[in-house]
Amino acid sequence: MLGLALKMLFGDRAKVLGLVFGVAFATLLVTQQGAMFVGLMTRSQNIIADAQDVDIWVMDPSVEHPDLVRPMRDGELFKVRGVPGVAWATPFFKGGAPVKTQEGRTKGAVILGVDDATLVGVTQRFVIGSPTDLQRPDAIAIDRVGFMQLWPGEPLSVGKVLELNERRAVVTAITDAAPAFSAQVIIHARYSQASSYLPTGRNRLSFILARAMQGAEPSTVARDITERTGLKAHSSEEFSRQTVRYYLRNTGIPISFGTTIVLGIVVGAAIVGLTFSMFVSENIAQYAMLKVIGVTNIRLVGLVLFQACVVGVIGYAIGTGLAAAFFAFACTPTSALRGFVLPWWIATAVAGTILVLILLSSLASLRRVLVVEPAVVFSG
């Protein structure tokens, strides 16, 4: 019976191609857009994740995410250090500014300043050099993708000179820092140097990075910091979640991606539903013949669903393969789309969505199969 179902299905190649195209289109669009959305939300918290030795972030009470900075007084650092349960606390500077090469090429950059003495908060992924290279005069570390955008076609190397607000900066190290949400170039420098690149006024402390004492829960210590200092403090995990929630609630990103995903599902369902309905209509005599020879309605339903599932599996495999190929070739570690990947759970969720799409698209066709009279096979 299954062999007969496959012969009926692949007997009309045009209809089969239409069905497979509909499923593949929906799969590709939903998978690619879903993974891009997840990657974008991950980017929004990359600065937090890159500070690997830190488990508490302290900030002004009005700050809701890392890209919104309201500088604090330097004296707040000593208040945080005096809170019980805090092992250590260091200053952290974050700002944005255009950077210019000696050749005249300009890009937007995010400037991250870490503690001069300990360098706490700097990324640990270095391609050339090490964190200690930031101790040199006018030293900065630049991410490798930023280097490639500022000096396209040139091999990665140190010693390059940049201009930051008419101040000299020398590239002494190249990092593999996680991509930022809103900047093309990521620069790490010492706190004193990074804050001197930008006009900050009296207050220049963007965040305070802290670590809880051994055995203390970071979220509990963060609450104590909030109560004792009046500042806002979160564990790294809490701050990451808050950042994602902010972008979900206050930007058009979820609506934009959600609309595209819904349209992909609707268009795919329409193509599959109409094409499968035409397929069943043109093969209604064959289904009637099966009834004549004694095939029950339950077995007919199974036959139609089997045909639909075969189409779904082929279309899903093609769509997922194309989406995976996109991320493999377009989102390389050296591209502007680095960090975007296809999570396994996105592919699994899309598989469930496609299964529902196939079942819903088959409902109308199933009804026609169930009500067909065996006498149809003898008509005209």
CSV table of C-alpha atoms in Angstrom, one decimal:
chain,number,residue,atom,x,y,z
A,1,MET,CA,0.0,0.0,0.0
A,2,LEU,CA,2.8,2.4,0.8
A,3,GLY,CA,4.5,1.6,-2.5
A,4,LEU,CA,1.2,2.4,-4.3
A,5,ALA,CA,1.0,5.7,-2.3
A,6,LEU,CA,4.5,6.7,-3.5
A,7,LYS,CA,3.7,5.8,-7.1
A,8,MET,CA,0.6,8.0,-7.0
A,9,LEU,CA,2.6,10.8,-5.4
A,10,PHE,CA,5.5,10.8,-7.8
A,11,GLY,CA,3.4,10.1,-10.8
A,12,ASP,CA,2.6,13.8,-11.1
A,13,ARG,CA,6.1,15.4,-10.9
A,14,ALA,CA,4.8,19.0,-11.3
A,15,LYS,CA,2.5,18.7,-8.3
A,16,VAL,CA,5.2,17.0,-6.2
A,17,LEU,CA,7.7,19.8,-7.0
A,18,GLY,CA,5.1,22.4,-6.1
A,19,LEU,CA,4.5,20.7,-2.7
A,20,VAL,CA,8.2,20.3,-2.0
A,21,PHE,CA,8.8,23.9,-2.9
A,22,GLY,CA,6.1,25.1,-0.6
A,23,VAL,CA,7.4,23.2,2.4
A,24,ALA,CA,11.1,24.0,1.6
A,25,PHE,CA,10.2,27.7,1.3
A,26,ALA,CA,8.4,27.8,4.6
A,27,THR,CA,11.2,25.8,6.3
A,28,LEU,CA,14.0,28.0,4.9
A,29,LEU,CA,12.3,31.3,5.8
A,30,VAL,CA,11.2,30.3,9.3
A,31,THR,CA,14.5,28.6,10.2
A,32,GLN,CA,16.7,31.4,8.8
A,33,GLN,CA,14.7,34.2,10.4
A,34,GLY,CA,14.2,32.4,13.7
A,35,ALA,CA,18.0,31.7,14.0
A,36,MET,CA,18.8,35.3,13.0
A,37,PHE,CA,16.5,36.6,15.7
A,38,VAL,CA,18.1,34.4,18.3
A,39,GLY,CA,21.5,35.5,17.1
A,40,LEU,CA,20.6,39.2,17.3
A,41,MET,CA,19.3,38.7,20.9
A,42,THR,CA,22.5,37.0,21.8
A,43,ARG,CA,24.5,39.9,20.4
A,44,SER,CA,22.7,42.3,22.7
A,45,GLN,CA,24.3,40.6,25.7
A,46,ASN,CA,27.7,39.7,24.3
A,47,ILE,CA,29.5,42.5,26.2
A,48,ILE,CA,28.2,40.9,29.4
A,49,ALA,CA,29.3,37.4,28.4
A,50,ASP,CA,32.7,38.5,27.3
A,51,ALA,CA,33.6,39.7,30.8
A,52,GLN,CA,34.2,36.1,31.9
A,53,ASP,CA,35.6,36.7,35.4
A,54,VAL,CA,32.7,39.0,36.4
A,55,ASP,CA,29.5,37.7,38.1
A,56,ILE,CA,27.9,41.1,39.2
A,57,TRP,CA,27.3,44.2,37.2
A,58,VAL,CA,26.5,47.5,39.0
A,59,MET,CA,25.1,50.5,37.2
A,60,ASP,CA,23.0,53.7,37.6
A,61,PRO,CA,19.4,52.9,38.5
A,62,SER,CA,18.1,54.2,35.2
A,63,VAL,CA,20.2,51.8,33.1
A,64,GLU,CA,18.3,48.9,31.5
A,65,HIS,CA,20.8,47.4,29.1
A,66,PRO,CA,24.6,47.6,28.3
A,67,ASP,CA,24.1,50.0,25.4
A,68,LEU,CA,22.4,52.6,27.6
A,69,VAL,CA,25.1,54.2,29.7
A,70,ARG,CA,24.6,56.8,32.4
A,71,PRO,CA,28.0,57.6,34.0
A,72,MET,CA,28.3,57.4,37.8
A,73,ARG,CA,30.7,59.2,40.2
A,74,ASP,CA,34.0,57.5,40.8
A,75,GLY,CA,33.2,57.4,44.5
A,76,GLU,CA,30.5,54.8,43.9
A,77,LEU,CA,33.2,52.2,43.3
A,78,PHE,CA,34.4,52.4,46.9
A,79,LYS,CA,30.8,52.0,48.2
A,80,VAL,CA,30.5,48.8,46.2
A,81,ARG,CA,33.8,47.5,47.5
A,82,GLY,CA,32.6,48.1,51.1
A,83,VAL,CA,29.5,45.9,50.7
A,84,PRO,CA,29.8,42.5,52.6
A,85,GLY,CA,30.1,39.6,50.2
A,86,VAL,CA,32.0,41.5,47.5
A,87,ALA,CA,35.4,40.0,46.8
A,88,TRP,CA,36.5,42.8,44.5
A,89,ALA,CA,35.1,45.5,42.3
A,90,THR,CA,36.7,47.3,39.3
A,91,PRO,CA,35.7,50.2,37.1
A,92,PHE,CA,34.4,49.7,33.5
A,93,PHE,CA,34.0,52.3,30.8
A,94,LYS,CA,31.8,51.9,27.7
A,95,GLY,CA,31.4,54.5,25.0
A,96,GLY,CA,31.1,54.9,21.3
A,97,ALA,CA,33.1,57.0,18.9
A,98,PRO,CA,34.3,57.0,15.2
A,99,VAL,CA,37.8,55.7,14.6
A,100,LYS,CA,39.9,56.9,11.7
A,101,THR,CA,42.9,55.2,10.1
A,102,GLN,CA,45.9,57.1,8.7
A,103,GLU,CA,44.6,56.2,5.3
A,104,GLY,CA,41.4,58.1,6.0
A,105,ARG,CA,39.0,55.1,6.5
A,106,THR,CA,36.4,55.7,9.2
A,107,LYS,CA,34.2,53.2,11.1
A,108,GLY,CA,32.1,53.4,14.2
A,109,ALA,CA,33.6,51.7,17.3
A,110,VAL,CA,32.6,50.7,20.8
A,111,ILE,CA,35.3,51.6,23.3
A,112,LEU,CA,35.6,49.4,26.3
A,113,GLY,CA,37.8,50.5,29.2
A,114,VAL,CA,39.0,48.0,31.8
A,115,ASP,CA,40.8,48.4,35.1
A,116,ASP,CA,44.3,49.7,34.6
A,117,ALA,CA,45.9,47.3,37.1
A,118,THR,CA,43.9,44.1,36.8
A,119,LEU,CA,42.5,44.4,33.3
A,120,VAL,CA,39.3,42.7,34.6
A,121,GLY,CA,36.6,42.7,32.0
A,122,VAL,CA,38.8,42.3,28.9
A,123,THR,CA,37.9,39.5,26.6
A,124,GLN,CA,40.1,36.4,27.0
A,125,ARG,CA,40.1,35.5,23.3
A,126,PHE,CA,43.2,37.0,21.7
A,127,VAL,CA,44.4,36.3,18.1
A,128,ILE,CA,47.6,38.3,18.4
A,129,GLY,CA,49.1,39.4,21.6
A,130,SER,CA,47.7,39.2,25.2
A,131,PRO,CA,45.9,41.4,27.7
A,132,THR,CA,49.2,42.6,29.1
A,133,ASP,CA,49.9,44.3,25.8
A,134,LEU,CA,47.3,46.9,26.9
A,135,GLN,CA,49.8,48.2,29.5
A,136,ARG,CA,51.9,49.8,26.8
A,137,PRO,CA,51.6,53.6,26.0
A,138,ASP,CA,48.5,54.5,23.8
A,139,ALA,CA,47.8,50.8,23.5
A,140,ILE,CA,44.5,49.4,22.3
A,141,ALA,CA,43.3,45.9,21.3
A,142,ILE,CA,41.0,45.7,18.3
A,143,ASP,CA,38.8,42.8,17.2
A,144,ARG,CA,39.9,41.0,14.1
A,145,VAL,CA,36.8,41.7,12.1
A,146,GLY,CA,37.1,45.4,13.0
A,147,PHE,CA,40.8,45.2,11.8
A,148,MET,CA,39.7,43.7,8.5
A,149,GLN,CA,37.1,46.5,8.0
A,150,LEU,CA,39.6,49.2,8.8
A,151,TRP,CA,42.4,47.7,6.7
A,152,PRO,CA,40.8,45.5,4.2
A,153,GLY,CA,43.0,43.1,2.3
A,154,GLU,CA,45.9,43.4,4.8
A,155,PRO,CA,47.1,40.6,7.0
A,156,LEU,CA,46.4,40.8,10.8
A,157,SER,CA,49.3,42.7,12.4
A,158,VAL,CA,50.0,45.0,15.3
A,159,GLY,CA,51.5,48.5,15.2
A,160,LYS,CA,48.7,50.2,13.3
A,161,VAL,CA,47.8,53.7,14.4
A,162,LEU,CA,44.3,55.0,14.8
A,163,GLU,CA,42.8,58.4,15.5
A,164,LEU,CA,40.2,58.6,18.3
A,165,ASN,CA,38.8,62.1,18.8
A,166,GLU,CA,42.1,63.6,17.6
A,167,ARG,CA,44.0,61.3,20.0
A,168,ARG,CA,46.5,58.7,19.0
A,169,ALA,CA,45.9,55.0,19.6
A,170,VAL,CA,48.2,52.1,18.7
A,171,VAL,CA,47.0,48.6,18.0
A,172,THR,CA,49.1,46.3,20.2
A,173,ALA,CA,46.8,43.3,20.2
A,174,ILE,CA,44.0,41.7,18.1
A,175,THR,CA,41.1,39.9,19.8
A,176,ASP,CA,38.3,37.6,18.8
A,177,ALA,CA,35.8,39.6,20.9
A,178,ALA,CA,32.2,38.6,20.6
A,179,PRO,CA,30.4,41.0,18.1
A,180,ALA,CA,28.7,44.0,19.6
A,181,PHE,CA,25.0,44.8,19.0
A,182,SER,CA,25.5,48.3,17.6
A,183,ALA,CA,29.1,48.8,16.5
A,184,GLN,CA,31.3,47.6,13.7
A,185,VAL,CA,34.6,47.7,15.6
A,186,ILE,CA,35.3,46.6,19.2
A,187,ILE,CA,38.2,48.3,21.0
A,188,HIS,CA,39.6,47.4,24.4
A,189,ALA,CA,41.8,49.7,26.3
A,190,ARG,CA,42.8,50.6,29.9
A,191,TYR,CA,40.1,52.5,31.8
A,192,SER,CA,42.2,55.7,32.1
A,193,GLN,CA,43.0,55.7,28.5
A,194,ALA,CA,39.5,54.7,27.2
A,195,SER,CA,37.8,57.5,29.2
A,196,SER,CA,40.2,60.1,27.9
A,197,TYR,CA,39.1,59.4,24.3
A,198,LEU,CA,35.6,60.7,24.9
A,199,PRO,CA,34.3,63.9,26.6
A,200,THR,CA,32.7,62.4,29.7
A,201,GLY,CA,32.5,65.4,32.1
A,202,ARG,CA,33.0,64.8,35.8
A,203,ASN,CA,31.4,61.4,35.8
A,204,ARG,CA,33.0,58.7,33.7
A,205,LEU,CA,32.2,55.4,35.4
A,206,SER,CA,29.9,53.5,33.1
A,207,PHE,CA,29.6,50.2,35.1
A,208,ILE,CA,31.2,48.6,38.1
A,209,LEU,CA,32.3,45.0,37.6
A,210,ALA,CA,32.3,42.9,40.8
A,211,ARG,CA,32.7,39.3,42.0
A,212,ALA,CA,31.0,37.7,44.9
A,213,MET,CA,33.1,36.0,47.6
A,214,GLN,CA,33.5,32.3,47.4
A,215,GLY,CA,30.4,30.6,48.6
A,216,ALA,CA,28.2,33.7,48.2
A,217,GLU,CA,25.4,33.7,45.7
A,218,PRO,CA,25.9,36.5,43.1
A,219,SER,CA,22.2,37.4,43.0
A,220,THR,CA,22.1,37.8,46.8
A,221,VAL,CA,25.2,39.9,46.9
A,222,ALA,CA,23.7,42.0,44.0
A,223,ARG,CA,20.6,42.7,46.1
A,224,ASP,CA,22.7,43.7,49.0
A,225,ILE,CA,24.6,46.2,46.8
A,226,THR,CA,21.4,47.7,45.6
A,227,GLU,CA,20.0,48.1,49.2
A,228,ARG,CA,23.2,49.6,50.6
A,229,THR,CA,24.3,51.9,47.8
A,230,GLY,CA,21.1,52.9,46.0
A,231,LEU,CA,22.6,51.7,42.7
A,232,LYS,CA,21.2,49.0,40.5
A,233,ALA,CA,23.1,45.7,40.7
A,234,HIS,CA,22.5,42.4,38.8
A,235,SER,CA,24.2,39.1,38.5
A,236,SER,CA,25.6,38.6,35.0
A,237,GLU,CA,22.8,36.1,34.2
A,238,GLU,CA,20.1,38.5,35.5
A,239,PHE,CA,21.6,41.4,33.5
A,240,SER,CA,21.7,39.3,30.3
A,241,ARG,CA,18.0,38.3,30.8
A,242,GLN,CA,17.1,41.9,31.5
A,243,THR,CA,18.8,43.1,28.3
A,244,VAL,CA,17.0,40.6,26.2
A,245,ARG,CA,13.7,41.5,27.8
A,246,TYR,CA,14.4,45.2,27.1
A,247,TYR,CA,14.9,44.6,23.3
A,248,LEU,CA,11.8,42.3,23.2
A,249,ARG,CA,9.6,44.9,24.8
A,250,ASN,CA,10.9,48.2,23.5
A,251,THR,CA,12.1,47.6,20.0
A,252,GLY,CA,10.4,46.6,16.7
A,253,ILE,CA,12.8,43.6,16.3
A,254,PRO,CA,10.3,40.9,17.5
A,255,ILE,CA,7.5,42.3,15.4
A,256,SER,CA,9.7,42.5,12.3
A,257,PHE,CA,11.1,39.0,12.6
A,258,GLY,CA,7.7,37.6,13.8
A,259,THR,CA,5.9,39.1,10.8
A,260,THR,CA,8.3,37.5,8.4
A,261,ILE,CA,8.1,34.1,10.1
A,262,VAL,CA,4.3,34.2,10.1
A,263,LEU,CA,4.2,35.2,6.4
A,264,GLY,CA,6.5,32.3,5.6
A,265,ILE,CA,4.2,29.9,7.4
A,266,VAL,CA,1.1,31.3,5.8
A,267,VAL,CA,2.5,31.4,2.3
A,268,GLY,CA,3.9,27.9,2.7
A,269,ALA,CA,0.6,26.5,4.0
A,270,ALA,CA,-1.3,28.2,1.1
A,271,ILE,CA,1.1,26.7,-1.5
A,272,VAL,CA,1.0,23.2,0.1
A,273,GLY,CA,-2.8,23.3,0.8
A,274,LEU,CA,-3.8,24.3,-2.7
A,275,THR,CA,-1.3,22.1,-4.5
A,276,PHE,CA,-2.2,19.0,-2.4
A,277,SER,CA,-5.9,19.7,-2.9
A,278,MET,CA,-5.3,19.7,-6.7
A,279,PHE,CA,-3.2,16.5,-6.4
A,280,VAL,CA,-6.0,14.7,-4.5
A,281,SER,CA,-8.7,16.0,-7.0
A,282,GLU,CA,-6.8,14.7,-10.0
A,283,ASN,CA,-6.3,11.3,-8.3
A,284,ILE,CA,-9.8,11.0,-6.8
A,285,ALA,CA,-10.5,8.1,-9.2
A,286,GLN,CA,-7.6,6.1,-7.8
A,287,TYR,CA,-8.8,6.6,-4.2
A,288,ALA,CA,-12.3,5.5,-5.3
A,289,MET,CA,-10.8,2.4,-6.9
A,290,LEU,CA,-9.1,1.6,-3.6
A,291,LYS,CA,-12.6,1.8,-1.9
A,292,VAL,CA,-14.0,-0.5,-4.5
A,293,ILE,CA,-11.4,-3.2,-3.7
A,294,GLY,CA,-12.2,-2.9,0.0
A,295,VAL,CA,-9.7,-0.4,1.4
A,296,THR,CA,-11.2,1.2,4.5
A,297,ASN,CA,-11.4,4.9,5.2
A,298,ILE,CA,-8.9,4.6,8.0
A,299,ARG,CA,-6.3,3.1,5.6
A,300,LEU,CA,-7.1,5.8,3.1
A,301,VAL,CA,-6.5,8.5,5.7
A,302,GLY,CA,-3.2,6.8,6.5
A,303,LEU,CA,-2.3,6.7,2.8
A,304,VAL,CA,-2.9,10.4,2.3
A,305,LEU,CA,-1.1,11.4,5.5
A,306,PHE,CA,1.8,9.2,4.4
A,307,GLN,CA,2.0,11.1,1.1
A,308,ALA,CA,1.8,14.4,2.9
A,309,CYS,CA,4.6,13.3,5.4
A,310,VAL,CA,6.9,12.2,2.5
A,311,VAL,CA,6.5,15.6,0.9
A,312,GLY,CA,7.1,17.3,4.3
A,313,VAL,CA,10.2,15.3,5.1
A,314,ILE,CA,11.7,16.1,1.6
A,315,GLY,CA,10.8,19.8,1.8
A,316,TYR,CA,12.0,20.1,5.4
A,317,ALA,CA,15.3,18.5,4.6
A,318,ILE,CA,15.9,20.8,1.6
A,319,GLY,CA,14.8,24.0,3.5
A,320,THR,CA,16.9,23.1,6.6
A,321,GLY,CA,19.9,22.3,4.4
A,322,LEU,CA,19.7,25.6,2.6
A,323,ALA,CA,19.4,27.5,6.0
A,324,ALA,CA,22.4,25.6,7.3
A,325,ALA,CA,24.3,26.4,4.2
A,326,PHE,CA,23.5,30.1,4.6
A,327,PHE,CA,24.9,30.1,8.2
A,328,ALA,CA,27.9,28.1,7.2
A,329,PHE,CA,29.0,30.3,4.3
A,330,ALA,CA,27.7,33.8,5.3
A,331,CYS,CA,28.3,33.7,9.0
A,332,THR,CA,32.0,32.9,9.1
A,333,PRO,CA,34.2,33.9,12.1
A,334,THR,CA,35.6,36.7,10.0
A,335,SER,CA,32.4,38.2,8.6
A,336,ALA,CA,30.1,40.9,9.9
A,337,LEU,CA,27.6,38.2,10.6
A,338,ARG,CA,29.9,36.2,12.9
A,339,GLY,CA,28.2,34.7,15.9
A,340,PHE,CA,25.0,33.8,14.0
A,341,VAL,CA,24.4,30.1,14.1
A,342,LEU,CA,21.5,27.7,13.5
A,343,PRO,CA,20.6,26.3,17.0
A,344,TRP,CA,19.5,22.7,17.0
A,345,TRP,CA,16.3,23.6,19.0
A,346,ILE,CA,15.3,26.1,16.2
A,347,ALA,CA,15.5,23.3,13.7
A,348,THR,CA,13.5,21.0,16.0
A,349,ALA,CA,10.8,23.7,16.6
A,350,VAL,CA,10.6,24.3,12.8
A,351,ALA,CA,10.2,20.5,12.3
A,352,GLY,CA,7.2,20.6,14.6
A,353,THR,CA,5.8,23.6,12.8
A,354,ILE,CA,6.1,22.0,9.4
A,355,LEU,CA,4.4,18.9,10.8
A,356,VAL,CA,1.4,21.0,11.9
A,357,LEU,CA,1.4,22.8,8.6
A,358,ILE,CA,1.3,19.5,6.7
A,359,LEU,CA,-1.5,18.1,8.8
A,360,LEU,CA,-3.6,21.3,8.5
A,361,SER,CA,-3.0,21.5,4.8
A,362,SER,CA,-4.2,17.9,4.4
A,363,LEU,CA,-7.5,18.3,6.2
A,364,ALA,CA,-9.5,19.6,3.3
A,365,SER,CA,-8.1,16.9,1.0
A,366,LEU,CA,-8.8,14.2,3.6
A,367,ARG,CA,-12.5,15.1,3.6
A,368,ARG,CA,-12.7,14.7,-0.2
A,369,VAL,CA,-11.1,11.2,0.1
A,370,LEU,CA,-13.5,10.1,2.8
A,371,VAL,CA,-16.7,11.2,1.1
A,372,VAL,CA,-15.8,9.9,-2.4
A,373,GLU,CA,-18.2,7.3,-3.7
A,374,PRO,CA,-16.7,4.1,-5.1
A,375,ALA,CA,-19.1,4.6,-8.1
A,376,VAL,CA,-16.8,7.5,-9.2
A,377,VAL,CA,-14.5,5.0,-10.8
A,378,PHE,CA,-17.3,3.8,-13.2
A,379,SER,CA,-18.4,7.3,-14.2
A,380,GLY,CA,-17.7,9.0,-17.5
